[in-house]
PDB file of C-alpha atoms in Angstrom:
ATOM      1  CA  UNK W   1     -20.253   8.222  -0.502  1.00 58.00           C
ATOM      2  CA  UNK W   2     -17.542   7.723  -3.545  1.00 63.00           C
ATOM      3  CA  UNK W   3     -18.206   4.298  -5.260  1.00 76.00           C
ATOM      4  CA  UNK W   4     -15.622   1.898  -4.348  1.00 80.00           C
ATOM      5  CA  UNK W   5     -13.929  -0.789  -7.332  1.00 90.00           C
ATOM      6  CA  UNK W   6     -15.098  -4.159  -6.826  1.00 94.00           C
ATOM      7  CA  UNK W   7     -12.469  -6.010  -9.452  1.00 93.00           C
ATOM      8  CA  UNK W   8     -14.475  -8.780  -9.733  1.00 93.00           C
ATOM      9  CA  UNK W   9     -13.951  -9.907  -5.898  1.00 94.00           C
ATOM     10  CA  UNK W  10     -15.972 -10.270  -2.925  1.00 94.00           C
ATOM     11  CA  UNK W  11     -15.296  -8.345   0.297  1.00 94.00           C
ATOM     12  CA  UNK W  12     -13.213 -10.649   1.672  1.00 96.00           C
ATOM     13  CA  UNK W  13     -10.951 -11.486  -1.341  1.00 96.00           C
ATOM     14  CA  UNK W  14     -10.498  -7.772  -1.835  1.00 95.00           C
ATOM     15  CA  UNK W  15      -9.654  -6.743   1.546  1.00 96.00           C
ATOM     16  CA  UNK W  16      -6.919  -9.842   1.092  1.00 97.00           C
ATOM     17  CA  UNK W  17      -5.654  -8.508  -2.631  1.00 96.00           C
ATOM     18  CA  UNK W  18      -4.886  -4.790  -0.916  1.00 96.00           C
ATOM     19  CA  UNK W  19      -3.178  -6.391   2.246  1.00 97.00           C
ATOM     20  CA  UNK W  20      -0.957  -8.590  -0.003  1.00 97.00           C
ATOM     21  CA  UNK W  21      -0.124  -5.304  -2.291  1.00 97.00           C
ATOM     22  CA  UNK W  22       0.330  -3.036   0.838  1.00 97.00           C
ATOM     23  CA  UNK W  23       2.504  -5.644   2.395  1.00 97.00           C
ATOM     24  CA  UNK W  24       4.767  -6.015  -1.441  1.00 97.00           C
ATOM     25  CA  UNK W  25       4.528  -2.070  -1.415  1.00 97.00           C
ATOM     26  CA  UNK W  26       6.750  -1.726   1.774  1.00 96.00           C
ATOM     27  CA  UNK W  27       8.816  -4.769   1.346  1.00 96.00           C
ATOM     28  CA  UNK W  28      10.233  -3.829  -2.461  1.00 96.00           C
ATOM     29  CA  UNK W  29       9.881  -0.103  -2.633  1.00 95.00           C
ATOM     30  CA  UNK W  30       8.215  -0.168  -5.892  1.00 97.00           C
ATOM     31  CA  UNK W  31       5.409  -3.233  -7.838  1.00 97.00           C
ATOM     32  CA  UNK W  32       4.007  -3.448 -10.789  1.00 97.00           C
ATOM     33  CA  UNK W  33       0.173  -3.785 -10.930  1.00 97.00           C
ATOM     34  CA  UNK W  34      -2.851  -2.302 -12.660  1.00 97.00           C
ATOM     35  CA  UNK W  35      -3.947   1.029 -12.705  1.00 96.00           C
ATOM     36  CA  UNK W  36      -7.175   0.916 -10.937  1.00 96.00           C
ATOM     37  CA  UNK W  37      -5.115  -1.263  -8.408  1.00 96.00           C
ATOM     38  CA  UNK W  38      -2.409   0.944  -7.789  1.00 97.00           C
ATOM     39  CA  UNK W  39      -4.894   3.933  -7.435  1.00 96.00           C
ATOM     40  CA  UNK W  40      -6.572   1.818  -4.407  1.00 96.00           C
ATOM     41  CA  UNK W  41      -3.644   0.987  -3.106  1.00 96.00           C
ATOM     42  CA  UNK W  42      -2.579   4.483  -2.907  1.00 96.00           C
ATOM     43  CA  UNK W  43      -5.207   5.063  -0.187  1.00 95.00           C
ATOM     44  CA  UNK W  44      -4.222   2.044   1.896  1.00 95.00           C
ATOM     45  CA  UNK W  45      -0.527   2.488   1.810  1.00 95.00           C
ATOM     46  CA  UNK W  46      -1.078   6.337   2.644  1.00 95.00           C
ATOM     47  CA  UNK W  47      -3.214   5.650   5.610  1.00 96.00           C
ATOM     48  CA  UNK W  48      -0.346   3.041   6.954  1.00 96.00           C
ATOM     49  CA  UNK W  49       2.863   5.257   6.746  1.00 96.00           C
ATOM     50  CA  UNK W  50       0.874   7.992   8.706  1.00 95.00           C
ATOM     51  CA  UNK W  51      -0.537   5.589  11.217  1.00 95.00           C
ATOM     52  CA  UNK W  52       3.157   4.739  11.334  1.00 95.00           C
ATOM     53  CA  UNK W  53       4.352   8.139  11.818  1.00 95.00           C
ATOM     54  CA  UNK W  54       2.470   8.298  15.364  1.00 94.00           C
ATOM     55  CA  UNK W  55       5.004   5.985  16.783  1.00 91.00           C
ATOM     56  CA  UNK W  56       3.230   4.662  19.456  1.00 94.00           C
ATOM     57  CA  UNK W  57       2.601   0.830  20.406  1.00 96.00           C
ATOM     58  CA  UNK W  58      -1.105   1.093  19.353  1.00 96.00           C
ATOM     59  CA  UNK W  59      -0.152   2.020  16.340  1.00 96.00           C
ATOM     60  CA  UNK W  60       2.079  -0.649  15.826  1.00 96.00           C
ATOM     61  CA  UNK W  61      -0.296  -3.303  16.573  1.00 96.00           C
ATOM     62  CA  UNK W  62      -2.745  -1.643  14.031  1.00 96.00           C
ATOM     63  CA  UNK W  63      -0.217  -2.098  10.889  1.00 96.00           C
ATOM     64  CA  UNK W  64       0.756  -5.445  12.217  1.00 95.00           C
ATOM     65  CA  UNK W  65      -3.039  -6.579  12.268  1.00 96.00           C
ATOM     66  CA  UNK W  66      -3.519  -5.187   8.675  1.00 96.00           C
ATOM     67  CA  UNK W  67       0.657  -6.267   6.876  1.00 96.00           C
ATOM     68  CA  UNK W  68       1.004 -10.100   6.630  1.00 94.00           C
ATOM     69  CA  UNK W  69       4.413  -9.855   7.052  1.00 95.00           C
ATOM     70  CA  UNK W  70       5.736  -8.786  10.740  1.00 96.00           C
ATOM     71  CA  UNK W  71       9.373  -7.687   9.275  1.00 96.00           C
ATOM     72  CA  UNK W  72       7.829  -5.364   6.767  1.00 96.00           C
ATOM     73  CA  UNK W  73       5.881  -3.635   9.348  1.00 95.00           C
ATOM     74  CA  UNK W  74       9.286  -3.582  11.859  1.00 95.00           C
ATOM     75  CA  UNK W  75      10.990  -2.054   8.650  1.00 95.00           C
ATOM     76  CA  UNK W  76       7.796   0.665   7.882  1.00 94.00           C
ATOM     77  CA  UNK W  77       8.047   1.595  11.504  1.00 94.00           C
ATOM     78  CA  UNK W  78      11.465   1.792  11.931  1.00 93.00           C
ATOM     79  CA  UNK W  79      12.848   3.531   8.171  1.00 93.00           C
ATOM     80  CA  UNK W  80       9.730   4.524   6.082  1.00 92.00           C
ATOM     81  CA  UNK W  81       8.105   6.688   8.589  1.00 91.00           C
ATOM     82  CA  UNK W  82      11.259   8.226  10.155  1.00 91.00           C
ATOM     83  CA  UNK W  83      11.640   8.673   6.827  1.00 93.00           C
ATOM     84  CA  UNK W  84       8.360  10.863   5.728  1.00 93.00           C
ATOM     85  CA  UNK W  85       8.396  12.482   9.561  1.00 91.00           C
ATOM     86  CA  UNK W  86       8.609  15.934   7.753  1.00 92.00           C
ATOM     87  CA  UNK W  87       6.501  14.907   4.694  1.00 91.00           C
ATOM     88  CA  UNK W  88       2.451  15.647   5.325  1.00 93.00           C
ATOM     89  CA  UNK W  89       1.358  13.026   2.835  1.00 90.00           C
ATOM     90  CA  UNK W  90       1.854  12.104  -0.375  1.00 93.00           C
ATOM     91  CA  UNK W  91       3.884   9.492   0.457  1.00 95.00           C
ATOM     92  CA  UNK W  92       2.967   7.114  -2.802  1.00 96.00           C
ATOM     93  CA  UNK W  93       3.772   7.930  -6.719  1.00 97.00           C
ATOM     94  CA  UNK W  94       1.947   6.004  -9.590  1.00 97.00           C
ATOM     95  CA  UNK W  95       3.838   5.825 -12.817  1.00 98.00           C
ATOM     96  CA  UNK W  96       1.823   4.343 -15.585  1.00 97.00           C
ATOM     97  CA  UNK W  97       3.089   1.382 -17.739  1.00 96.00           C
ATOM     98  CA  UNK W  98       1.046   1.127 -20.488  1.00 95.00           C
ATOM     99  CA  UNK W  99      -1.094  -1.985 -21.251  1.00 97.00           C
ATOM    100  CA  UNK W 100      -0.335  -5.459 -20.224  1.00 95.00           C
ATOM    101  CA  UNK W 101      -0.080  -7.574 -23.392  1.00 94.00           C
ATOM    102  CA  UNK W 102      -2.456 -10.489 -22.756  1.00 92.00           C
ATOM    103  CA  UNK W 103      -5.278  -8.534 -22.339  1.00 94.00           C
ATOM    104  CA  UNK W 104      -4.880  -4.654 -22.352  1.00 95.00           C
ATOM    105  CA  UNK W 105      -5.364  -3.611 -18.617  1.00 95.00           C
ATOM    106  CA  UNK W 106      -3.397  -0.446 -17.994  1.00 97.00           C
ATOM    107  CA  UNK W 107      -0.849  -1.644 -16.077  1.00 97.00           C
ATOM    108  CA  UNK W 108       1.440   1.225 -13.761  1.00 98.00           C
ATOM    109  CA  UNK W 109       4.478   1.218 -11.202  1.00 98.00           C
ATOM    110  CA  UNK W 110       3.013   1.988  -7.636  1.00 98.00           C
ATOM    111  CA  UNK W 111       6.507   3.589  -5.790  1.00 97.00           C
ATOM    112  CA  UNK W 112       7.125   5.293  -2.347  1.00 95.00           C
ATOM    113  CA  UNK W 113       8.599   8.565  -3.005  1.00 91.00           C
TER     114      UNK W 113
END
């Protein structure tokens, strides 16, 4: 079993930080966030679009359950996986930034390609 980051959080406060970045993910396109965050969130948001892709109305209610934001899942349903229909994964690329000035973190763009 691969070891899993923590960030400091506990399970609940984690499951809530990748929601809120998977749900900024589709609605902008493109955030800024750590590395280590944006290398989580590549899992997530991979495991949405292709949940998406399926089309169906289970699916559907699946990525509504997980996004906070019902328009955002309307608009990954409707353009993002029409979108990647030809596209067998890989749907995510991480950019790095460089570190954040405050503290150092290695900060990086998470995008959909």
């Amino acid at each position: 079993m691969a070891k899993q980051r923590k960030f400091g959080r506990d399970v609940d406060h984690r499951e809530a930080l990748m929601r809120n970045l998977a749900t900024a993910l589709f609605k902008h396109g493109r955030i800024m966030t750590t590395e280590a965050k944006a290398k989580d969130l590549r899992k997530v948001a991979e495991k949405l679009i292709t949940t998406a892709k399926k089309g169906d109305l289970a699916s559907y209610r699946r990525v509504l359950s997980y996004l906070y934001e019902e328009d955002v899942a309307y608009e990954l349903f409707e353009k993002t996986a029409k979108r990647y229909s030809d596209r067998n994964g890989g749907y995510t690329r991480i950019i790095k930034a460089g570190p954040r000035k405050g503290d150092g973190a290695m900060m990086a763009y998470i995008e959909l390609v």
